[in-house]
PDB file of C-alpha atoms in Angstrom:
ATOM      1  CA  UNK A   1      -0.274  49.686 -13.237  1.00 46.00           C
ATOM      2  CA  UNK A   2       3.389  48.840 -13.880  1.00 44.00           C
ATOM      3  CA  UNK A   3       3.795  47.241 -10.447  1.00 44.00           C
ATOM      4  CA  UNK A   4       0.548  45.297 -10.883  1.00 46.00           C
ATOM      5  CA  UNK A   5       1.849  43.770 -14.143  1.00 40.00           C
ATOM      6  CA  UNK A   6       5.199  42.859 -12.548  1.00 40.00           C
ATOM      7  CA  UNK A   7       3.408  41.225  -9.595  1.00 42.00           C
ATOM      8  CA  UNK A   8       1.183  39.258 -11.976  1.00 39.00           C
ATOM      9  CA  UNK A   9       4.157  37.915 -13.968  1.00 37.00           C
ATOM     10  CA  UNK A  10       5.975  36.951 -10.772  1.00 36.00           C
ATOM     11  CA  UNK A  11       2.896  35.102  -9.514  1.00 36.00           C
ATOM     12  CA  UNK A  12       2.532  33.086 -12.722  1.00 40.00           C
ATOM     13  CA  UNK A  13       6.249  32.321 -12.772  1.00 39.00           C
ATOM     14  CA  UNK A  14       6.142  30.932  -9.231  1.00 32.00           C
ATOM     15  CA  UNK A  15       3.011  28.904  -9.989  1.00 37.00           C
ATOM     16  CA  UNK A  16       4.581  27.246 -13.036  1.00 35.00           C
ATOM     17  CA  UNK A  17       7.787  26.529 -11.114  1.00 37.00           C
ATOM     18  CA  UNK A  18       5.994  24.922  -8.165  1.00 36.00           C
ATOM     19  CA  UNK A  19       3.700  22.859 -10.402  1.00 37.00           C
ATOM     20  CA  UNK A  20       6.610  21.467 -12.410  1.00 35.00           C
ATOM     21  CA  UNK A  21       8.377  20.351  -9.223  1.00 39.00           C
ATOM     22  CA  UNK A  22       5.351  18.684  -7.658  1.00 43.00           C
ATOM     23  CA  UNK A  23       4.166  16.706 -10.686  1.00 46.00           C
ATOM     24  CA  UNK A  24       5.785  13.641 -12.297  1.00 49.00           C
ATOM     25  CA  UNK A  25       7.605  14.318 -15.531  1.00 47.00           C
ATOM     26  CA  UNK A  26       5.071  12.361 -17.610  1.00 45.00           C
ATOM     27  CA  UNK A  27       1.927  14.270 -16.655  1.00 45.00           C
ATOM     28  CA  UNK A  28       0.454  13.594 -20.103  1.00 49.00           C
ATOM     29  CA  UNK A  29       0.115   9.890 -19.322  1.00 65.00           C
ATOM     30  CA  UNK A  30      -3.164   8.438 -18.158  1.00 82.00           C
ATOM     31  CA  UNK A  31      -2.900   7.631 -14.463  1.00 89.00           C
ATOM     32  CA  UNK A  32      -4.653   4.251 -14.612  1.00 92.00           C
ATOM     33  CA  UNK A  33      -3.635   1.339 -16.843  1.00 93.00           C
ATOM     34  CA  UNK A  34      -6.749  -0.829 -16.417  1.00 92.00           C
ATOM     35  CA  UNK A  35      -9.848   1.326 -16.417  1.00 91.00           C
ATOM     36  CA  UNK A  36     -12.403   0.636 -13.714  1.00 92.00           C
ATOM     37  CA  UNK A  37      -9.811  -0.574 -11.216  1.00 95.00           C
ATOM     38  CA  UNK A  38      -8.051   1.400  -8.420  1.00 95.00           C
ATOM     39  CA  UNK A  39      -4.620   2.911  -8.989  1.00 96.00           C
ATOM     40  CA  UNK A  40      -2.951   0.674  -6.390  1.00 98.00           C
ATOM     41  CA  UNK A  41      -4.871  -2.187  -4.791  1.00 98.00           C
ATOM     42  CA  UNK A  42      -4.661  -5.533  -2.984  1.00 98.00           C
ATOM     43  CA  UNK A  43      -6.734  -8.564  -3.997  1.00 98.00           C
ATOM     44  CA  UNK A  44      -7.369 -11.954  -2.401  1.00 98.00           C
ATOM     45  CA  UNK A  45      -5.509 -14.892  -3.934  1.00 97.00           C
ATOM     46  CA  UNK A  46      -5.858 -18.020  -1.773  1.00 97.00           C
ATOM     47  CA  UNK A  47      -5.547 -19.556   1.695  1.00 97.00           C
ATOM     48  CA  UNK A  48      -3.324 -22.381   2.878  1.00 96.00           C
ATOM     49  CA  UNK A  49      -0.609 -23.435   5.270  1.00 96.00           C
ATOM     50  CA  UNK A  50       2.418 -21.187   5.620  1.00 96.00           C
ATOM     51  CA  UNK A  51       5.589 -21.270   7.687  1.00 94.00           C
ATOM     52  CA  UNK A  52       5.187 -18.899  10.658  1.00 93.00           C
ATOM     53  CA  UNK A  53       7.604 -15.978  10.747  1.00 91.00           C
ATOM     54  CA  UNK A  54       7.269 -15.461  14.508  1.00 89.00           C
ATOM     55  CA  UNK A  55       6.671 -18.048  17.242  1.00 87.00           C
ATOM     56  CA  UNK A  56       3.230 -16.700  18.216  1.00 89.00           C
ATOM     57  CA  UNK A  57       1.795 -17.048  14.705  1.00 94.00           C
ATOM     58  CA  UNK A  58      -0.404 -19.835  13.401  1.00 94.00           C
ATOM     59  CA  UNK A  59       0.470 -21.850  10.314  1.00 95.00           C
ATOM     60  CA  UNK A  60      -2.737 -20.738   8.586  1.00 96.00           C
ATOM     61  CA  UNK A  61      -2.087 -18.129   5.930  1.00 96.00           C
ATOM     62  CA  UNK A  62      -3.779 -15.831   3.459  1.00 97.00           C
ATOM     63  CA  UNK A  63      -2.089 -14.992   0.163  1.00 98.00           C
ATOM     64  CA  UNK A  64      -2.786 -11.526  -1.254  1.00 98.00           C
ATOM     65  CA  UNK A  65      -1.641  -9.794  -4.439  1.00 98.00           C
ATOM     66  CA  UNK A  66      -0.448  -6.181  -4.583  1.00 98.00           C
ATOM     67  CA  UNK A  67      -1.190  -4.493  -7.928  1.00 98.00           C
ATOM     68  CA  UNK A  68       0.367  -1.346  -9.374  1.00 98.00           C
ATOM     69  CA  UNK A  69      -2.279  -0.155 -11.833  1.00 97.00           C
ATOM     70  CA  UNK A  70      -0.566   3.158 -12.588  1.00 96.00           C
ATOM     71  CA  UNK A  71       1.854   4.389 -15.224  1.00 94.00           C
ATOM     72  CA  UNK A  72       4.538   5.025 -12.582  1.00 95.00           C
ATOM     73  CA  UNK A  73       6.690   2.855 -10.385  1.00 96.00           C
ATOM     74  CA  UNK A  74       5.886   2.568  -6.690  1.00 96.00           C
ATOM     75  CA  UNK A  75       8.247   1.680  -3.859  1.00 96.00           C
ATOM     76  CA  UNK A  76       7.372  -0.294  -0.718  1.00 96.00           C
ATOM     77  CA  UNK A  77       9.209  -2.073   2.094  1.00 94.00           C
ATOM     78  CA  UNK A  78      10.097  -5.757   2.151  1.00 95.00           C
ATOM     79  CA  UNK A  79      11.669  -7.931   4.837  1.00 92.00           C
ATOM     80  CA  UNK A  80      14.086  -9.380   2.260  1.00 92.00           C
ATOM     81  CA  UNK A  81      16.538  -7.893  -0.218  1.00 94.00           C
ATOM     82  CA  UNK A  82      15.870  -8.971  -3.804  1.00 96.00           C
ATOM     83  CA  UNK A  83      18.598  -9.265  -6.439  1.00 95.00           C
ATOM     84  CA  UNK A  84      18.667 -10.595 -10.029  1.00 96.00           C
ATOM     85  CA  UNK A  85      17.048 -12.708 -11.357  1.00 96.00           C
ATOM     86  CA  UNK A  86      14.185 -11.737  -9.013  1.00 97.00           C
ATOM     87  CA  UNK A  87      14.523  -8.111 -10.127  1.00 97.00           C
ATOM     88  CA  UNK A  88      14.935  -6.661 -13.627  1.00 97.00           C
ATOM     89  CA  UNK A  89      15.947  -3.245 -14.930  1.00 96.00           C
ATOM     90  CA  UNK A  90      13.225  -0.808 -15.945  1.00 96.00           C
ATOM     91  CA  UNK A  91      13.086   2.907 -16.754  1.00 94.00           C
ATOM     92  CA  UNK A  92      11.443   5.477 -14.502  1.00 92.00           C
ATOM     93  CA  UNK A  93       9.457   8.329 -16.037  1.00 88.00           C
ATOM     94  CA  UNK A  94      12.411  10.707 -15.579  1.00 87.00           C
ATOM     95  CA  UNK A  95      14.684   8.422 -17.613  1.00 90.00           C
ATOM     96  CA  UNK A  96      16.579   6.924 -14.677  1.00 90.00           C
ATOM     97  CA  UNK A  97      17.128   3.171 -14.462  1.00 93.00           C
ATOM     98  CA  UNK A  98      15.893   1.144 -11.476  1.00 94.00           C
ATOM     99  CA  UNK A  99      15.597  -2.515 -10.454  1.00 95.00           C
ATOM    100  CA  UNK A 100      11.980  -3.666 -10.233  1.00 97.00           C
ATOM    101  CA  UNK A 101      10.497  -6.884  -8.889  1.00 98.00           C
ATOM    102  CA  UNK A 102       9.592  -9.469 -11.510  1.00 98.00           C
ATOM    103  CA  UNK A 103       5.903  -9.620 -12.301  1.00 98.00           C
ATOM    104  CA  UNK A 104       4.129 -12.253 -10.170  1.00 98.00           C
ATOM    105  CA  UNK A 105       7.038 -12.789  -7.754  1.00 98.00           C
ATOM    106  CA  UNK A 106       6.187 -13.824  -4.185  1.00 98.00           C
ATOM    107  CA  UNK A 107       7.795 -11.407  -1.712  1.00 97.00           C
ATOM    108  CA  UNK A 108       8.040 -10.795   2.019  1.00 95.00           C
ATOM    109  CA  UNK A 109       6.058  -7.551   2.132  1.00 96.00           C
ATOM    110  CA  UNK A 110       6.117  -5.408   5.276  1.00 96.00           C
ATOM    111  CA  UNK A 111       2.452  -4.991   6.125  1.00 96.00           C
ATOM    112  CA  UNK A 112       0.688  -3.306   9.017  1.00 96.00           C
ATOM    113  CA  UNK A 113      -2.475  -4.356  10.855  1.00 96.00           C
ATOM    114  CA  UNK A 114      -5.247  -2.007  11.990  1.00 94.00           C
ATOM    115  CA  UNK A 115      -8.749  -2.189  13.348  1.00 91.00           C
ATOM    116  CA  UNK A 116     -11.433  -0.859  11.019  1.00 83.00           C
ATOM    117  CA  UNK A 117     -14.124   1.295  12.643  1.00 76.00           C
ATOM    118  CA  UNK A 118     -17.019  -1.086  13.237  1.00 64.00           C
ATOM    119  CA  UNK A 119     -20.385  -0.879  14.992  1.00 55.00           C
ATOM    120  CA  UNK A 120     -22.748  -3.612  16.171  1.00 64.00           C
ATOM    121  CA  UNK A 121     -26.293  -3.753  17.513  1.00 63.00           C
ATOM    122  CA  UNK A 122     -27.433  -6.453  19.951  1.00 62.00           C
ATOM    123  CA  UNK A 123     -30.025  -7.373  22.552  1.00 72.00           C
ATOM    124  CA  UNK A 124     -29.170  -7.161  26.241  1.00 73.00           C
ATOM    125  CA  UNK A 125     -30.070  -9.957  28.735  1.00 80.00           C
ATOM    126  CA  UNK A 126     -32.949  -7.871  30.145  1.00 78.00           C
ATOM    127  CA  UNK A 127     -34.562  -7.508  26.714  1.00 72.00           C
ATOM    128  CA  UNK A 128     -33.178  -4.100  25.862  1.00 71.00           C
ATOM    129  CA  UNK A 129     -31.421  -3.145  22.650  1.00 72.00           C
ATOM    130  CA  UNK A 130     -28.005  -1.586  22.087  1.00 63.00           C
ATOM    131  CA  UNK A 131     -27.780   0.247  18.769  1.00 69.00           C
ATOM    132  CA  UNK A 132     -24.533   0.888  16.862  1.00 61.00           C
ATOM    133  CA  UNK A 133     -22.171   0.064  19.709  1.00 63.00           C
ATOM    134  CA  UNK A 134     -18.542   0.761  18.741  1.00 64.00           C
ATOM    135  CA  UNK A 135     -16.529  -2.461  18.519  1.00 70.00           C
ATOM    136  CA  UNK A 136     -13.157  -2.599  20.252  1.00 80.00           C
ATOM    137  CA  UNK A 137     -10.729  -5.328  19.183  1.00 80.00           C
ATOM    138  CA  UNK A 138      -8.257  -6.396  21.864  1.00 82.00           C
ATOM    139  CA  UNK A 139      -4.811  -7.839  21.180  1.00 86.00           C
ATOM    140  CA  UNK A 140      -4.471  -6.579  17.618  1.00 89.00           C
ATOM    141  CA  UNK A 141      -1.631  -8.528  15.938  1.00 91.00           C
ATOM    142  CA  UNK A 142       1.587  -6.700  15.144  1.00 89.00           C
ATOM    143  CA  UNK A 143       2.354  -6.614  11.454  1.00 92.00           C
ATOM    144  CA  UNK A 144       5.717  -6.965   9.767  1.00 93.00           C
ATOM    145  CA  UNK A 145       6.290  -3.218   9.432  1.00 88.00           C
ATOM    146  CA  UNK A 146       7.374  -2.778  13.053  1.00 73.00           C
ATOM    147  CA  UNK A 147      10.134  -4.127  15.212  1.00 58.00           C
ATOM    148  CA  UNK A 148      13.910  -4.207  15.045  1.00 52.00           C
ATOM    149  CA  UNK A 149      14.205  -6.283  11.864  1.00 60.00           C
ATOM    150  CA  UNK A 150      15.999  -4.619   8.969  1.00 70.00           C
ATOM    151  CA  UNK A 151      13.796  -3.683   6.013  1.00 84.00           C
ATOM    152  CA  UNK A 152      14.628  -3.206   2.353  1.00 91.00           C
ATOM    153  CA  UNK A 153      12.900  -1.171  -0.354  1.00 91.00           C
ATOM    154  CA  UNK A 154      11.574  -2.630  -3.595  1.00 95.00           C
ATOM    155  CA  UNK A 155      10.185  -1.148  -6.802  1.00 97.00           C
ATOM    156  CA  UNK A 156       6.952  -2.452  -8.309  1.00 98.00           C
ATOM    157  CA  UNK A 157       6.800  -1.588 -12.000  1.00 97.00           C
ATOM    158  CA  UNK A 158       3.753  -0.145 -13.759  1.00 97.00           C
ATOM    159  CA  UNK A 159       1.233  -2.872 -14.562  1.00 97.00           C
ATOM    160  CA  UNK A 160       2.997  -5.450 -12.388  1.00 98.00           C
ATOM    161  CA  UNK A 161       1.829  -7.325  -9.315  1.00 98.00           C
ATOM    162  CA  UNK A 162       3.505  -9.325  -6.550  1.00 98.00           C
ATOM    163  CA  UNK A 163       2.215 -11.969  -4.175  1.00 98.00           C
ATOM    164  CA  UNK A 164       2.652 -11.938  -0.394  1.00 98.00           C
ATOM    165  CA  UNK A 165       1.276 -13.948   2.511  1.00 98.00           C
ATOM    166  CA  UNK A 166       0.180 -13.058   6.025  1.00 97.00           C
ATOM    167  CA  UNK A 167      -1.030 -15.067   9.040  1.00 97.00           C
ATOM    168  CA  UNK A 168      -4.786 -15.582   8.746  1.00 96.00           C
ATOM    169  CA  UNK A 169      -5.346 -14.028  12.187  1.00 95.00           C
ATOM    170  CA  UNK A 170      -4.110 -10.698  10.811  1.00 96.00           C
ATOM    171  CA  UNK A 171      -7.406 -10.587   8.930  1.00 96.00           C
ATOM    172  CA  UNK A 172      -9.666 -11.549  11.817  1.00 93.00           C
ATOM    173  CA  UNK A 173     -13.077  -9.876  11.995  1.00 90.00           C
ATOM    174  CA  UNK A 174     -12.914  -6.045  12.122  1.00 91.00           C
ATOM    175  CA  UNK A 175      -9.228  -5.990  11.079  1.00 94.00           C
ATOM    176  CA  UNK A 176      -7.422  -4.859   7.936  1.00 96.00           C
ATOM    177  CA  UNK A 177      -3.871  -5.124   6.631  1.00 98.00           C
ATOM    178  CA  UNK A 178      -2.129  -2.367   4.708  1.00 97.00           C
ATOM    179  CA  UNK A 179       1.072  -1.666   2.804  1.00 97.00           C
ATOM    180  CA  UNK A 180       2.666   1.779   2.786  1.00 95.00           C
ATOM    181  CA  UNK A 181       4.209   2.951  -0.475  1.00 96.00           C
ATOM    182  CA  UNK A 182       5.638   5.934  -2.339  1.00 94.00           C
ATOM    183  CA  UNK A 183       5.274   7.028  -5.942  1.00 95.00           C
ATOM    184  CA  UNK A 184       8.459   7.328  -7.982  1.00 93.00           C
ATOM    185  CA  UNK A 185       8.472  11.141  -8.072  1.00 91.00           C
ATOM    186  CA  UNK A 186       8.728  11.103  -4.254  1.00 92.00           C
ATOM    187  CA  UNK A 187      11.967   9.099  -4.396  1.00 87.00           C
ATOM    188  CA  UNK A 188      15.465   9.764  -5.644  1.00 80.00           C
ATOM    189  CA  UNK A 189      18.144   7.096  -6.135  1.00 69.00           C
ATOM    190  CA  UNK A 190      16.173   4.597  -4.064  1.00 70.00           C
ATOM    191  CA  UNK A 191      15.509   6.947  -1.153  1.00 78.00           C
ATOM    192  CA  UNK A 192      12.026   8.359  -0.585  1.00 80.00           C
ATOM    193  CA  UNK A 193      11.418  11.767   0.938  1.00 76.00           C
ATOM    194  CA  UNK A 194       9.927  11.220   4.409  1.00 75.00           C
ATOM    195  CA  UNK A 195       8.297  14.673   4.232  1.00 82.00           C
ATOM    196  CA  UNK A 196       5.954  13.416   1.504  1.00 85.00           C
ATOM    197  CA  UNK A 197       2.424  12.226   2.410  1.00 88.00           C
ATOM    198  CA  UNK A 198       2.168   8.571   3.394  1.00 87.00           C
ATOM    199  CA  UNK A 199       0.244   6.422   0.938  1.00 96.00           C
ATOM    200  CA  UNK A 200      -1.428   3.237   2.148  1.00 96.00           C
ATOM    201  CA  UNK A 201      -3.331   0.519   0.325  1.00 98.00           C
ATOM    202  CA  UNK A 202      -5.689  -1.606   2.465  1.00 98.00           C
ATOM    203  CA  UNK A 203      -7.256  -5.043   2.348  1.00 98.00           C
ATOM    204  CA  UNK A 204     -10.050  -5.550   4.880  1.00 96.00           C
ATOM    205  CA  UNK A 205     -11.261  -8.755   6.505  1.00 94.00           C
ATOM    206  CA  UNK A 206     -14.667  -7.958   5.055  1.00 92.00           C
ATOM    207  CA  UNK A 207     -13.128  -8.316   1.560  1.00 94.00           C
ATOM    208  CA  UNK A 208     -12.351 -11.998   2.158  1.00 95.00           C
ATOM    209  CA  UNK A 209     -14.608 -14.583   0.536  1.00 94.00           C
ATOM    210  CA  UNK A 210     -17.258 -15.712   3.023  1.00 87.00           C
ATOM    211  CA  UNK A 211     -15.912 -19.265   2.834  1.00 86.00           C
ATOM    212  CA  UNK A 212     -12.553 -18.235   4.352  1.00 84.00           C
ATOM    213  CA  UNK A 213     -13.527 -15.288   6.580  1.00 75.00           C
ATOM    214  CA  UNK A 214     -12.671 -15.638  10.270  1.00 67.00           C
ATOM    215  CA  UNK A 215     -15.602 -15.510  12.640  1.00 55.00           C
TER     216      UNK A 215
END
C-alpha cells in the first residue's frame, strides 16, 4: 500500500510538470479572438499586376491576407528583414518583449505551393465513362520557401494581419499555397524549436472568387 501511494504521487507530479512545460503560460485565455473564425487563416484580398520576383513568373498577382486570430503571437518566414517603423514592440504571454509586424503591413511572405488531392469524371472518345480519376498537376510552381535565398523570421501579433502577394499561377486549378508558422511557446529569443510539429495555414485555388479563378 505504501509503495502504491508513492507511485501515485510520483505519477501526478510528472503529469503536472509535463503539462506545465507543454502549454503556454496563459492557458486561461480564450484561444480565439473572433468567434466563428479559424485560429490562423488566409483570406483573398484582390488581384492585379505585380513585379515578378523571378524571371519565369508572370506579372499577374493575387494579394492574400494572413490573419492571427489567436491570443498568442505566431512566427513565420519572410524574404525580407523588417525593422522599425515597420515593426513595433509587443509583449509575449511569458512577459518577454518582441518586435511584431505592424497591423496591415504588406510583407514578402515565404509561401509554399502544393497540389490538392483532386478527382475528375469524364467521358472517353468511345463513349465510356471514367469516374473519379485522380488529377495529376505537372510543373507545379516553386514557392518562395525554397531555394538559396536568405530568409528572416517575423512575429505576427495577436489580432493582427499582414498582406502578401503571389504570382497568380501559384493558385492555378488544383493548387494551394501555404505558410508555415510556429506559436510563441515553441520559440525562444526569436528561434523556434525545429522538433516541434510544423503548422501550416492553406489557401486553395478553389477559395478564389469565381471571377478571378484560373481555368
